Each structure stands twice: as structure tokens, then as C-alpha cells.
Amino acid sequence: MKSATPKVLHTLCGRSMLGHVVAAARELSPERLVVVVGHGREQVSAHLAEIDADAQPVVQEVQHGTGHAVRIAMEAIAAQGAVDGTVVVTYGDTPLLTAGTLDALVTVHQEAGNAVTVLTANVPDPTGYGRIVRQDGVVAQIVEQKDATPQQAAIREINSGVYAFDAKLLAEGLSRLTTANAQGEEYLTDVLGILAQDGHRVGALTVADHHEILGANDRAQLAELRRIFNGRLTGHWMREGVTIVDPATTWIDVQVRLEPDAVVLPNTQLCGETRIAGGAEVGPNCTLTATVVGAGARVTNATTEGAVIGEGATVGPYTYLRPGTRLGRKAKAGGFVEMKNAVVGDGSKVPHLSYVGDAQIGEGCNIGAGTITANYDGVNKHRTEIGDHVFVGTDTVLIAPAQIADGAYVAAGSAVTKPVPAGALAVARGQQRNIDGWVERKWPGTKAAEAARAAAQQGEEAEVAEEGDAGTAGGADA
């Protein structure tokens, strides 16, 4: 991956590759779940503790192959008691593998009484994969790419690397592995040959969709896995009654939940624990992270994080809702509005060009364009409290801690520093003073000065004309 991040921690659709694999494995309700870690073990183990505290990391100090890794895992399990039943082996970089496929693998394995059952796939290009060699339709062995003959290399049925083993037979087979191969490693695939030679039954389950077994070894392959996984998610939600206008430009994390009749417009990303209720419309050009959108709400051209948007509320365009923001029913956060840790009551509107941070706004309020809650004094944050049915004029600064009681008005252009009583009008601005002729004296010869002089001349000529008209009218009366 050419990255400081271990491969299995690279993400797609809201989870790491390892996270997807662990989640699928957990759906089988295993008695124990062991993850063999090597490269980047500190980062991987820490991440594993976050996503599945009950999973056990086991360190493979030196990477001596897949068989060696599984042997280390089996030894760790055996240290906790007798190992019996079925052991499922999978890989941390195959995030498309589903719990349904793993469950089917275990079912086939146990019903057939196999010593081992391998998950296989028929792929268009088998390059790089171990080939499934069959005799009379039965799996005889798995041959790695570097050890394959030309005839074996032409086989398109490949080993996914996913197996279900009889635990005791697996332990026995692992004890007999050697490193007599092109890479000088212990191959887990050799266990299948050992068990087959001993007369044990080796079975196979061919996965219906070969994409499930795909891994990622570079960023390009990861992008392809991300595209496939996202297609699964958008397809699922459309079948659940959600309208996704352009699935190709809509990206959805696995944690997202959408209700029937929700509408998602193009160029939209739904991330984390986002919830979209029925009848809500999101997009175009939105990124919602850990956001709840109520029924019938409308969000367009917006970025939100940790916000709650009430029923019938409207957000956008070009709006930024930061964590802690809560919009009430039919509230509005309009164009070029930013909110942070702000609660906006039912029916209240912040229509445009405003910053509302660390504030409580009651019901039925109107916050004029260009309003700012000055919440930071350089050291601490302070809250602004606005009551119900308050009107705040445009270009107003509410210097926190500010309090505006119910039904009060704030005149446009005010800088409010004191509490405003209920029903009062607050006016906090200097008196206007006009200084005639200032431009021509300060900036003579400029276009502004010329325009001012021309306007003055036109005014003088208009006054003379009016005086002449008045004189003519007076003579007629006489």
C-alpha cells in the first residue's frame, strides 16, 4: 500500500478492511475469535480492541507463511483449553466476504463430514492465486502460483484462502508442514494435501460471486473493492424503498440507516451513524456524518457532522452544521450559515450569512442576515440565550453571554452587550453623521470625487430650474 498505515486498517465504506472481516466472522457466533498480527501489530491490535474487545490478537513475530500463522493461532487457542469443533480461517484483507458465505461454508463442511472444506471461486484472471487441482471432481490439492505447472496455471478455479477445518485434524496437519517450496514457507494449503493423502474427505464450496474473495494489495485495488461494496449498499437501500438518483456518485457507509421514501440526490456522502427518515431529501452535493435527518426535511449542498435536523426542517445551500447542532421542527439553517453547538427551536429561521455558535434559540424566531454570536473571548466559550418569537435584525453581533428575552427585537447593525428584556427593542449602534464634501477634499481628482462633483452640479441645476418654473407660474397668476 506504500503507507504508514497497515494494509488491513485501510478503510472502505465506513470500516477498516479488518473491521469488515471481523464483523462477518462475528455473525457466526464463534466461541473464540483470534486475529494473527505481524506488521504494524501495535496499530492493528489497538484497532482490534476498539472494534471487537473480545477478539484476541496473536503475534506472529516472523512471517513464515500462512500455515505458520494458523499454527500460532491454534497454539494460542489450545492454551485456553481443548480445541474441538470447526475452525474457520479467513484473511484480514478480504472485506467483501459476507457472513452468509461463511455460514454456508460451515454448513456444507459439517453436513458433509469433511476434514476440510475450502471456499473456491471461478475467476476471469487467476494470476497470483493458488489453483484448485481436482481429481474426479474432488479437491486433491492446492498449488500456489510459483509452484504451478503450465497446465495447473491454466486452471481458473482458485483458492480464496478461506477454509473450514476439523480442529483436531487441522492441528495434526499443521504439525507435518515443511518449507520445501519456492518461497521457503509453511503453506496452509499443504494441509489439504496431507489430509487428502491420509484418506480424509476434502470438500469445496464455490462462491456464487467471485468478487467476495477479492483482496487489496494497493490503492487501486482498494478503490475497486470500495466501488463494489458501495454498489452493494446502494442496491440494498434501493430495494428497501429508498430513492438514490445516481448510485455512482452516492457513497454510503455500512452504519448508515435509511427509511423508505427517503431521497438521496447525486454527489452525496452519508457517513458514520447517519439516519435519514422517510420523506426526507438529501443532496445534491452533501456530506452528512453522524447526522440524523427527520421526516420530510430537506438538506442541500451542505456539510453536517453530529447534527440533528428536525422534521420538515430545511438546510442549505452551502451550510455547515457542526457537532451539537439541533434544528427543531420546520426550522431553517439557510445559505452560507454555520452553526456549532446550537439548538434552534421549532419554526425558527437563520436564513443566510450567519454564524450561530454555542447558542439556544427559542421557537418562531427570525435571525437576520449577517448575525454573529460572538461566543469566544480568547480563553473561554460563552452561550447566547434567545427566547421565543424574537426578531434579530441584519448585521447584528450578539456578544456572549447574551440574553434576549421572549418577543424582543434587536435593531439591525447592533452590537448587543446587555440583556434585552421581553418585548423590548434593543438599539446598540452609533448615530450617523454626514460630512459634506469630504471625498473631494480627501481624494481630489478621483472618479469618486468627479462623480460627487457632477452629482452636486446636477443638483444645483435642478434647483435653478425649479426656481424658474416657480417664477413663471407666479407671473401667470398675477
Short mmCIF file of C-alpha atoms in Angstrom, two decimals:
data_model
loop_
_atom_site.label_atom_id
_atom_site.label_comp_id
_atom_site.label_asym_id
_atom_site.label_seq_id
_atom_site.Cartn_x
_atom_site.Cartn_y
_atom_site.Cartn_z
CA MET A 1 0.00 0.00 0.00
CA LYS A 2 3.07 2.24 0.36
CA SER A 3 1.57 3.64 3.54
CA ALA A 4 2.37 4.21 7.20
CA THR A 5 -1.00 2.58 7.87
CA PRO A 6 -1.02 -1.23 7.91
CA LYS A 7 -2.92 -2.64 4.94
CA VAL A 8 -5.81 -4.15 6.90
CA LEU A 9 -6.52 -0.77 8.54
CA HIS A 10 -7.24 0.99 5.25
CA THR A 11 -10.94 1.74 5.06
CA LEU A 12 -13.88 1.33 2.76
CA CYS A 13 -17.50 2.28 3.36
CA GLY A 14 -17.02 3.30 6.96
CA ARG A 15 -14.92 0.39 8.24
CA SER A 16 -11.37 -0.87 8.00
CA MET A 17 -10.78 -3.97 5.90
CA LEU A 18 -10.14 -5.84 9.13
CA GLY A 19 -13.35 -4.43 10.59
CA HIS A 20 -15.40 -5.86 7.73
CA VAL A 21 -13.81 -9.30 8.12
CA VAL A 22 -14.28 -9.35 11.91
CA ALA A 23 -17.90 -8.24 11.57
CA ALA A 24 -18.63 -11.08 9.11
CA ALA A 25 -16.90 -13.62 11.36
CA ARG A 26 -18.81 -12.43 14.43
CA GLU A 27 -22.12 -13.22 12.74
CA LEU A 28 -21.19 -16.91 13.04
CA SER A 29 -21.15 -16.51 16.85
CA PRO A 30 -17.74 -18.19 17.27
CA GLU A 31 -16.63 -19.35 20.71
CA ARG A 32 -13.26 -17.70 20.08
CA LEU A 33 -12.06 -15.19 17.54
CA VAL A 34 -8.30 -14.90 17.04
CA VAL A 35 -6.53 -12.38 14.82
CA VAL A 36 -2.91 -13.08 13.86
CA VAL A 37 -0.96 -9.82 13.68
CA GLY A 38 2.52 -9.12 12.38
CA HIS A 39 3.39 -5.94 10.50
CA GLY A 40 2.09 -2.88 12.34
CA ARG A 41 0.96 -5.07 15.23
CA GLU A 42 0.62 -2.15 17.67
CA GLN A 43 -1.73 -0.26 15.40
CA VAL A 44 -3.66 -3.36 14.39
CA SER A 45 -4.06 -4.61 17.94
CA ALA A 46 -5.21 -1.20 19.16
CA HIS A 47 -7.76 -1.01 16.36
CA LEU A 48 -8.95 -4.54 17.10
CA ALA A 49 -9.55 -3.59 20.74
CA GLU A 50 -11.74 -0.71 19.55
CA ILE A 51 -13.90 -2.69 17.14
CA ASP A 52 -14.10 -6.01 18.99
CA ALA A 53 -12.78 -6.09 22.53
CA ASP A 54 -13.34 -9.86 22.80
CA ALA A 55 -11.19 -10.71 19.79
CA GLN A 56 -7.73 -11.98 20.72
CA PRO A 57 -4.65 -10.69 18.87
CA VAL A 58 -1.84 -13.22 18.47
CA VAL A 59 1.58 -12.03 17.35
CA GLN A 60 3.42 -13.75 14.51
CA GLU A 61 6.92 -12.46 15.25
CA VAL A 62 8.40 -13.63 11.94
CA GLN A 63 6.22 -14.20 8.87
CA HIS A 64 6.90 -17.79 7.83
CA GLY A 65 3.75 -18.31 5.80
CA THR A 66 0.04 -18.93 6.19
CA GLY A 67 0.50 -22.35 7.76
CA HIS A 68 2.82 -20.87 10.36
CA ALA A 69 0.30 -18.12 11.14
CA VAL A 70 -2.53 -20.61 11.66
CA ARG A 71 -0.29 -22.81 13.80
CA ILE A 72 0.42 -19.85 16.09
CA ALA A 73 -3.30 -19.13 16.32
CA MET A 74 -4.12 -22.75 17.13
CA GLU A 75 -1.47 -22.81 19.84
CA ALA A 76 -2.99 -19.70 21.40
CA ILE A 77 -6.44 -21.28 21.36
CA ALA A 78 -5.13 -24.56 22.76
CA ALA A 79 -3.52 -22.68 25.65
CA GLN A 80 -7.06 -21.76 26.78
CA GLY A 81 -8.36 -25.34 26.66
CA ALA A 82 -9.02 -28.25 24.34
CA VAL A 83 -9.60 -27.34 20.70
CA ASP A 84 -12.59 -29.09 19.19
CA GLY A 85 -15.27 -28.50 16.57
CA THR A 86 -14.89 -26.40 13.44
CA VAL A 87 -12.18 -23.83 12.83
CA VAL A 88 -12.82 -21.19 10.15
CA VAL A 89 -9.77 -19.48 8.65
CA THR A 90 -10.09 -16.23 6.71
CA TYR A 91 -7.96 -13.20 5.79
CA GLY A 92 -7.93 -9.63 7.04
CA ASP A 93 -7.81 -8.04 3.58
CA THR A 94 -10.95 -9.62 2.06
CA PRO A 95 -13.66 -7.14 3.12
CA LEU A 96 -16.23 -8.25 0.53
CA LEU A 97 -16.63 -11.71 2.08
CA THR A 98 -20.11 -11.98 3.59
CA ALA A 99 -21.33 -13.70 6.72
CA GLY A 100 -23.81 -15.59 4.55
CA THR A 101 -20.99 -17.18 2.57
CA LEU A 102 -19.09 -18.10 5.74
CA ASP A 103 -22.22 -19.64 7.21
CA ALA A 104 -22.80 -21.65 4.02
CA LEU A 105 -19.18 -22.86 4.14
CA VAL A 106 -19.58 -24.12 7.71
CA THR A 107 -22.91 -25.76 6.89
CA VAL A 108 -21.50 -27.63 3.88
CA HIS A 109 -18.43 -28.64 5.88
CA GLN A 110 -20.36 -30.06 8.81
CA GLU A 111 -23.13 -31.73 6.84
CA ALA A 112 -20.61 -33.49 4.57
CA GLY A 113 -18.37 -34.52 7.47
CA ASN A 114 -15.33 -33.08 5.73
CA ALA A 115 -11.90 -32.82 7.26
CA VAL A 116 -11.54 -29.50 5.47
CA THR A 117 -13.77 -27.51 3.15
CA VAL A 118 -12.22 -24.81 1.00
CA LEU A 119 -14.03 -21.81 -0.42
CA THR A 120 -13.22 -21.55 -4.13
CA ALA A 121 -14.12 -19.18 -6.93
CA ASN A 122 -14.00 -19.23 -10.72
CA VAL A 123 -12.31 -16.01 -11.76
CA PRO A 124 -11.59 -14.40 -15.15
CA ASP A 125 -7.89 -13.99 -14.32
CA PRO A 126 -6.41 -16.44 -11.78
CA THR A 127 -2.95 -14.88 -11.79
CA GLY A 128 -1.46 -14.75 -8.31
CA TYR A 129 -3.89 -17.19 -6.73
CA GLY A 130 -3.43 -20.79 -5.67
CA ARG A 131 -5.09 -23.18 -8.17
CA ILE A 132 -7.61 -25.83 -7.15
CA VAL A 133 -6.45 -29.17 -8.55
CA ARG A 134 -9.23 -31.76 -8.70
CA GLN A 135 -9.22 -35.48 -9.37
CA ASP A 136 -12.55 -36.95 -10.44
CA GLY A 137 -14.20 -33.73 -9.29
CA VAL A 138 -12.75 -33.94 -5.78
CA VAL A 139 -10.21 -31.43 -4.48
CA ALA A 140 -6.82 -33.16 -4.44
CA GLN A 141 -4.52 -30.24 -3.69
CA ILE A 142 -3.97 -26.52 -3.95
CA VAL A 143 -0.93 -25.37 -5.91
CA GLU A 144 0.50 -21.88 -5.41
CA GLN A 145 1.24 -19.73 -8.45
CA LYS A 146 5.03 -20.02 -8.12
CA ASP A 147 4.86 -23.80 -7.82
CA ALA A 148 2.27 -24.43 -10.56
CA THR A 149 3.00 -26.28 -13.81
CA PRO A 150 1.76 -24.64 -17.05
CA GLN A 151 -1.26 -26.96 -17.03
CA GLN A 152 -2.06 -26.10 -13.41
CA ALA A 153 -1.54 -22.39 -14.03
CA ALA A 154 -4.27 -22.52 -16.70
CA ILE A 155 -6.88 -23.57 -14.11
CA ARG A 156 -9.37 -20.77 -13.37
CA GLU A 157 -10.80 -22.18 -10.16
CA ILE A 158 -8.79 -20.58 -7.40
CA ASN A 159 -8.36 -20.85 -3.68
CA SER A 160 -9.91 -17.99 -1.73
CA GLY A 161 -7.75 -18.72 1.32
CA VAL A 162 -10.91 -19.28 3.36
CA TYR A 163 -11.41 -22.70 4.94
CA ALA A 164 -13.46 -24.64 7.43
CA PHE A 165 -11.36 -27.29 9.21
CA ASP A 166 -11.97 -30.08 11.65
CA ALA A 167 -9.98 -28.65 14.56
CA LYS A 168 -8.13 -31.82 15.57
CA LEU A 169 -7.22 -32.77 12.01
CA LEU A 170 -6.06 -29.21 11.35
CA ALA A 171 -3.67 -29.39 14.31
CA GLU A 172 -2.33 -32.71 13.08
CA GLY A 173 -1.82 -31.43 9.53
CA LEU A 174 -0.06 -28.28 10.74
CA SER A 175 2.43 -30.37 12.69
CA ARG A 176 3.54 -32.06 9.46
CA LEU A 177 4.14 -28.96 7.33
CA THR A 178 7.53 -28.35 5.72
CA THR A 179 9.13 -25.40 3.92
CA ALA A 180 10.05 -27.36 0.79
CA ASN A 181 8.57 -24.89 -1.71
CA ALA A 182 9.52 -21.90 -3.85
CA GLN A 183 9.06 -19.40 -1.02
CA GLY A 184 10.52 -21.49 1.80
CA GLU A 185 7.37 -21.03 3.88
CA GLU A 186 4.80 -23.19 5.64
CA TYR A 187 1.79 -23.23 3.30
CA LEU A 188 -1.62 -23.74 4.87
CA THR A 189 -2.69 -25.14 1.50
CA ASP A 190 -0.35 -28.12 2.05
CA VAL A 191 -2.58 -29.22 4.95
CA LEU A 192 -5.29 -30.05 2.40
CA GLY A 193 -2.91 -32.35 0.53
CA ILE A 194 -1.79 -34.01 3.75
CA LEU A 195 -5.35 -34.69 4.85
CA ALA A 196 -6.33 -35.95 1.39
CA GLN A 197 -3.33 -38.33 1.32
CA ASP A 198 -4.42 -39.66 4.71
CA GLY A 199 -7.78 -40.54 3.19
CA HIS A 200 -9.77 -37.75 4.81
CA ARG A 201 -12.52 -36.03 2.88
CA VAL A 202 -11.63 -32.64 1.37
CA GLY A 203 -14.61 -30.65 0.16
CA ALA A 204 -15.17 -27.34 -1.58
CA LEU A 205 -17.82 -24.67 -1.83
CA THR A 206 -17.67 -22.42 -4.88
CA VAL A 207 -18.81 -18.91 -4.09
CA ALA A 208 -21.51 -17.56 -6.39
CA ASP A 209 -19.95 -14.10 -6.72
CA HIS A 210 -16.20 -14.27 -7.21
CA HIS A 211 -15.87 -10.65 -6.05
CA GLU A 212 -16.35 -11.83 -2.47
CA ILE A 213 -12.88 -13.30 -2.30
CA LEU A 214 -11.05 -10.28 -3.73
CA GLY A 215 -8.30 -8.71 -1.65
CA ALA A 216 -6.42 -5.44 -1.95
CA ASN A 217 -2.66 -5.06 -2.26
CA ASP A 218 -2.56 -1.44 -3.46
CA ARG A 219 -4.71 1.70 -3.53
CA ALA A 220 -6.13 0.95 -6.98
CA GLN A 221 -7.40 -2.46 -5.86
CA LEU A 222 -8.79 -0.91 -2.68
CA ALA A 223 -10.70 1.65 -4.75
CA GLU A 224 -12.22 -1.18 -6.78
CA LEU A 225 -13.30 -3.00 -3.61
CA ARG A 226 -14.80 0.24 -2.34
CA ARG A 227 -16.79 0.65 -5.56
CA ILE A 228 -18.14 -2.91 -5.35
CA PHE A 229 -19.04 -2.64 -1.67
CA ASN A 230 -20.75 0.70 -2.20
CA GLY A 231 -22.75 -0.83 -5.03
CA ARG A 232 -23.96 -3.48 -2.62
CA LEU A 233 -25.06 -0.84 -0.13
CA THR A 234 -26.84 1.42 -2.61
CA GLY A 235 -28.52 -1.61 -4.17
CA HIS A 236 -29.71 -2.80 -0.76
CA TRP A 237 -31.24 0.54 0.18
CA MET A 238 -32.94 1.00 -3.18
CA ARG A 239 -34.55 -2.42 -2.74
CA GLU A 240 -35.68 -1.23 0.69
CA GLY A 241 -37.64 1.64 -0.85
CA VAL A 242 -35.07 4.44 -0.88
CA THR A 243 -34.66 6.60 -3.99
CA ILE A 244 -30.99 7.00 -4.91
CA VAL A 245 -30.97 9.07 -8.06
CA ASP A 246 -27.36 8.36 -9.04
CA PRO A 247 -25.79 5.37 -7.24
CA ALA A 248 -22.47 6.00 -9.00
CA THR A 249 -21.99 9.32 -7.15
CA THR A 250 -23.63 8.32 -3.87
CA TRP A 251 -21.40 6.87 -1.15
CA ILE A 252 -22.87 5.18 1.91
CA ASP A 253 -21.17 3.76 4.99
CA VAL A 254 -22.26 0.44 6.45
CA GLN A 255 -23.51 2.14 9.63
CA VAL A 256 -25.98 4.38 7.75
CA ARG A 257 -29.71 3.68 8.04
CA LEU A 258 -32.32 4.94 5.57
CA GLU A 259 -36.10 4.70 5.75
CA PRO A 260 -38.44 4.03 2.79
CA ASP A 261 -39.27 7.08 0.67
CA ALA A 262 -36.08 8.89 1.63
CA VAL A 263 -34.49 10.53 -1.42
CA VAL A 264 -30.74 10.83 -1.97
CA LEU A 265 -29.63 13.12 -4.81
CA PRO A 266 -26.29 12.95 -6.69
CA ASN A 267 -22.85 13.68 -5.23
CA THR A 268 -23.86 12.80 -1.69
CA GLN A 269 -21.84 11.05 1.00
CA LEU A 270 -23.58 9.54 4.03
CA CYS A 271 -21.02 8.66 6.68
CA GLY A 272 -20.94 7.10 10.11
CA GLU A 273 -24.10 6.70 12.17
CA THR A 274 -26.23 8.82 9.84
CA ARG A 275 -30.00 8.30 9.84
CA ILE A 276 -32.38 9.56 7.12
CA ALA A 277 -36.11 9.37 7.81
CA GLY A 278 -38.82 8.71 5.26
CA GLY A 279 -39.80 11.61 3.04
CA ALA A 280 -36.53 13.44 3.69
CA GLU A 281 -34.45 14.62 0.75
CA VAL A 282 -30.68 14.93 0.93
CA GLY A 283 -28.48 16.34 -1.80
CA PRO A 284 -27.17 17.18 -4.21
CA ASN A 285 -23.60 17.81 -3.09
CA CYS A 286 -23.92 16.89 0.59
CA THR A 287 -21.65 15.22 3.11
CA LEU A 288 -23.50 14.08 6.22
CA THR A 289 -21.55 12.47 9.07
CA ALA A 290 -23.27 11.03 12.17
CA THR A 291 -26.30 13.16 11.34
CA VAL A 292 -29.99 12.49 11.96
CA VAL A 293 -32.42 13.88 9.37
CA GLY A 294 -36.10 13.95 10.31
CA ALA A 295 -39.09 13.06 8.16
CA GLY A 296 -39.75 15.50 5.35
CA ALA A 297 -36.61 17.54 5.96
CA ARG A 298 -34.61 18.99 3.06
CA VAL A 299 -30.81 19.22 3.05
CA THR A 300 -28.99 20.59 0.01
CA ASN A 301 -25.37 21.49 -0.71
CA ALA A 302 -24.45 21.10 2.95
CA THR A 303 -21.82 19.61 5.22
CA THR A 304 -23.02 18.35 8.58
CA GLU A 305 -21.36 16.49 11.44
CA GLY A 306 -23.03 15.29 14.61
CA ALA A 307 -26.17 17.30 13.86
CA VAL A 308 -29.86 16.59 14.36
CA ILE A 309 -32.20 18.04 11.73
CA GLY A 310 -35.86 18.05 12.74
CA GLU A 311 -38.95 17.07 10.80
CA GLY A 312 -39.68 19.39 7.91
CA ALA A 313 -36.56 21.47 8.56
CA THR A 314 -34.52 22.94 5.71
CA VAL A 315 -30.74 23.20 5.46
CA GLY A 316 -28.70 24.87 2.75
CA PRO A 317 -27.42 25.70 0.33
CA TYR A 318 -23.75 25.96 1.33
CA THR A 319 -24.41 25.35 5.01
CA TYR A 320 -22.12 23.88 7.66
CA LEU A 321 -23.68 22.25 10.72
CA ARG A 322 -21.07 21.26 13.28
CA PRO A 323 -21.37 18.89 16.26
CA GLY A 324 -24.06 19.66 18.80
CA THR A 325 -26.36 21.45 16.36
CA ARG A 326 -30.05 20.60 16.69
CA LEU A 327 -32.70 22.07 14.41
CA GLY A 328 -36.29 21.84 15.57
CA ARG A 329 -39.37 21.02 13.53
CA LYS A 330 -39.63 23.24 10.42
CA ALA A 331 -36.56 25.21 11.47
CA LYS A 332 -34.20 26.64 8.87
CA ALA A 333 -30.43 26.97 8.51
CA GLY A 334 -30.12 28.76 5.19
CA GLY A 335 -27.44 29.69 2.70
CA PHE A 336 -23.91 30.26 3.95
CA VAL A 337 -24.89 29.63 7.57
CA GLU A 338 -22.55 27.93 10.05
CA MET A 339 -23.78 26.50 13.34
CA LYS A 340 -21.94 24.82 16.20
CA ASN A 341 -23.39 23.50 19.44
CA ALA A 342 -26.56 25.42 18.70
CA VAL A 343 -30.18 24.48 19.43
CA VAL A 344 -32.74 26.10 17.14
CA GLY A 345 -36.39 25.86 18.18
CA ASP A 346 -39.38 24.81 16.11
CA GLY A 347 -40.13 27.15 13.23
CA SER A 348 -37.13 29.42 13.88
CA LYS A 349 -35.09 30.60 10.92
CA VAL A 350 -31.48 31.57 10.40
CA PRO A 351 -31.91 32.27 6.69
CA HIS A 352 -28.45 33.30 5.48
CA LEU A 353 -24.92 34.52 6.03
CA SER A 354 -24.78 33.96 9.80
CA TYR A 355 -22.67 32.21 12.41
CA VAL A 356 -24.52 30.75 15.39
CA GLY A 357 -22.26 29.04 17.92
CA ASP A 358 -22.94 27.95 21.50
CA ALA A 359 -26.48 29.28 21.35
CA GLN A 360 -30.05 28.44 22.33
CA ILE A 361 -32.73 29.89 20.07
CA GLY A 362 -36.39 29.51 21.02
CA GLU A 363 -39.43 28.95 18.81
CA GLY A 364 -40.60 31.18 15.99
CA CYS A 365 -37.51 33.40 15.83
CA ASN A 366 -36.00 35.16 12.83
CA ILE A 367 -32.26 35.78 12.85
CA GLY A 368 -31.31 38.35 10.21
CA ALA A 369 -28.55 38.03 7.64
CA GLY A 370 -25.03 38.60 8.88
CA THR A 371 -25.80 37.88 12.51
CA ILE A 372 -22.93 36.56 14.62
CA THR A 373 -22.95 35.11 18.10
CA ALA A 374 -19.56 36.23 19.40
CA ASN A 375 -19.05 33.21 21.64
CA TYR A 376 -15.29 33.23 22.25
CA ASP A 377 -13.42 35.74 24.40
CA GLY A 378 -9.98 34.36 23.58
CA VAL A 379 -9.98 31.95 26.51
CA ASN A 380 -13.49 30.61 27.14
CA LYS A 381 -16.65 29.92 25.16
CA HIS A 382 -19.92 31.57 26.27
CA ARG A 383 -23.54 30.89 25.36
CA THR A 384 -26.17 33.11 23.83
CA GLU A 385 -29.75 32.61 25.02
CA ILE A 386 -32.57 33.78 22.73
CA GLY A 387 -36.20 33.36 23.77
CA ASP A 388 -39.32 32.63 21.71
CA HIS A 389 -40.55 34.81 18.82
CA VAL A 390 -37.51 37.07 18.85
CA PHE A 391 -36.55 39.18 15.83
CA VAL A 392 -32.87 39.97 15.31
CA GLY A 393 -32.10 42.49 12.57
CA THR A 394 -29.40 42.07 9.96
CA ASP A 395 -25.69 42.62 10.63
CA THR A 396 -26.02 42.13 14.38
CA VAL A 397 -23.36 40.91 16.80
CA LEU A 398 -24.62 39.20 19.95
CA ILE A 399 -21.68 39.31 22.32
CA ALA A 400 -21.94 36.32 24.64
CA PRO A 401 -23.01 35.73 27.25
CA ALA A 402 -26.03 37.42 25.68
CA GLN A 403 -29.66 37.11 26.69
CA ILE A 404 -32.62 38.18 24.59
CA ALA A 405 -35.98 37.53 26.22
CA ASP A 406 -39.25 36.44 24.58
CA GLY A 407 -40.77 38.73 21.97
CA ALA A 408 -37.84 41.18 21.93
CA TYR A 409 -36.48 42.93 18.83
CA VAL A 410 -32.88 43.85 18.05
CA ALA A 411 -32.33 46.65 15.57
CA ALA A 412 -30.16 45.99 12.52
CA GLY A 413 -26.48 46.75 12.92
CA SER A 414 -26.48 46.43 16.68
CA ALA A 415 -23.71 45.07 18.89
CA VAL A 416 -25.61 43.70 21.89
CA THR A 417 -23.69 43.54 25.16
CA LYS A 418 -26.52 43.70 27.72
CA PRO A 419 -29.63 41.58 28.33
CA VAL A 420 -32.68 42.59 26.29
CA PRO A 421 -35.96 42.41 28.26
CA ALA A 422 -39.09 40.72 26.91
CA GLY A 423 -40.86 42.83 24.30
CA ALA A 424 -38.15 45.49 24.21
CA LEU A 425 -36.31 46.94 21.21
CA ALA A 426 -32.54 46.94 21.58
CA VAL A 427 -30.65 49.54 19.58
CA ALA A 428 -26.88 49.38 20.04
CA ARG A 429 -25.23 51.43 17.31
CA GLY A 430 -23.68 54.87 16.91
CA GLN A 431 -25.52 57.90 15.49
CA GLN A 432 -24.96 58.58 11.79
CA ARG A 433 -23.07 61.77 10.86
CA ASN A 434 -22.60 63.03 7.27
CA ILE A 435 -19.59 65.24 6.44
CA ASP A 436 -20.34 67.14 3.22
CA GLY A 437 -17.60 67.47 0.60
CA TRP A 438 -15.24 65.06 2.35
CA VAL A 439 -14.43 62.94 -0.71
CA GLU A 440 -13.43 65.86 -2.92
CA ARG A 441 -11.25 67.30 -0.17
CA LYS A 442 -9.65 63.97 0.75
CA TRP A 443 -9.29 62.39 -2.71
CA PRO A 444 -9.38 65.18 -5.30
CA GLY A 445 -9.20 64.08 -8.92
CA THR A 446 -10.54 60.56 -8.26
CA LYS A 447 -13.52 59.14 -10.10
CA ALA A 448 -15.45 59.23 -6.84
CA ALA A 449 -14.70 62.96 -6.47
CA GLU A 450 -15.67 63.62 -10.09
CA ALA A 451 -18.91 61.68 -9.66
CA ALA A 452 -19.70 63.61 -6.47
CA ARG A 453 -18.98 66.98 -8.19
CA ALA A 454 -21.20 66.04 -11.16
CA ALA A 455 -23.99 65.00 -8.83
CA ALA A 456 -23.68 68.31 -6.96
CA GLN A 457 -23.82 70.27 -10.22
CA GLN A 458 -26.90 68.37 -11.36
CA GLY A 459 -28.49 69.14 -8.02
CA GLU A 460 -27.71 72.86 -8.38
CA GLU A 461 -29.07 72.95 -11.94
CA ALA A 462 -32.22 71.16 -10.80
CA GLU A 463 -32.75 73.76 -8.04
CA VAL A 464 -32.33 76.64 -10.52
CA ALA A 465 -34.84 75.02 -12.87
CA GLU A 466 -37.34 74.63 -10.09
CA GLU A 467 -36.94 78.28 -9.11
CA GLY A 468 -37.52 79.34 -12.74
CA ASP A 469 -40.62 77.22 -13.01
CA ALA A 470 -41.95 78.74 -9.79
CA GLY A 471 -41.35 82.31 -11.09
CA THR A 472 -43.18 81.63 -14.37
CA ALA A 473 -46.12 80.20 -12.52
CA GLY A 474 -46.23 83.26 -10.23
CA GLY A 475 -46.37 85.69 -13.22
CA ALA A 476 -49.31 83.87 -14.75
CA ASP A 477 -51.24 84.10 -11.50
CA ALA A 478 -50.63 87.84 -11.36
#
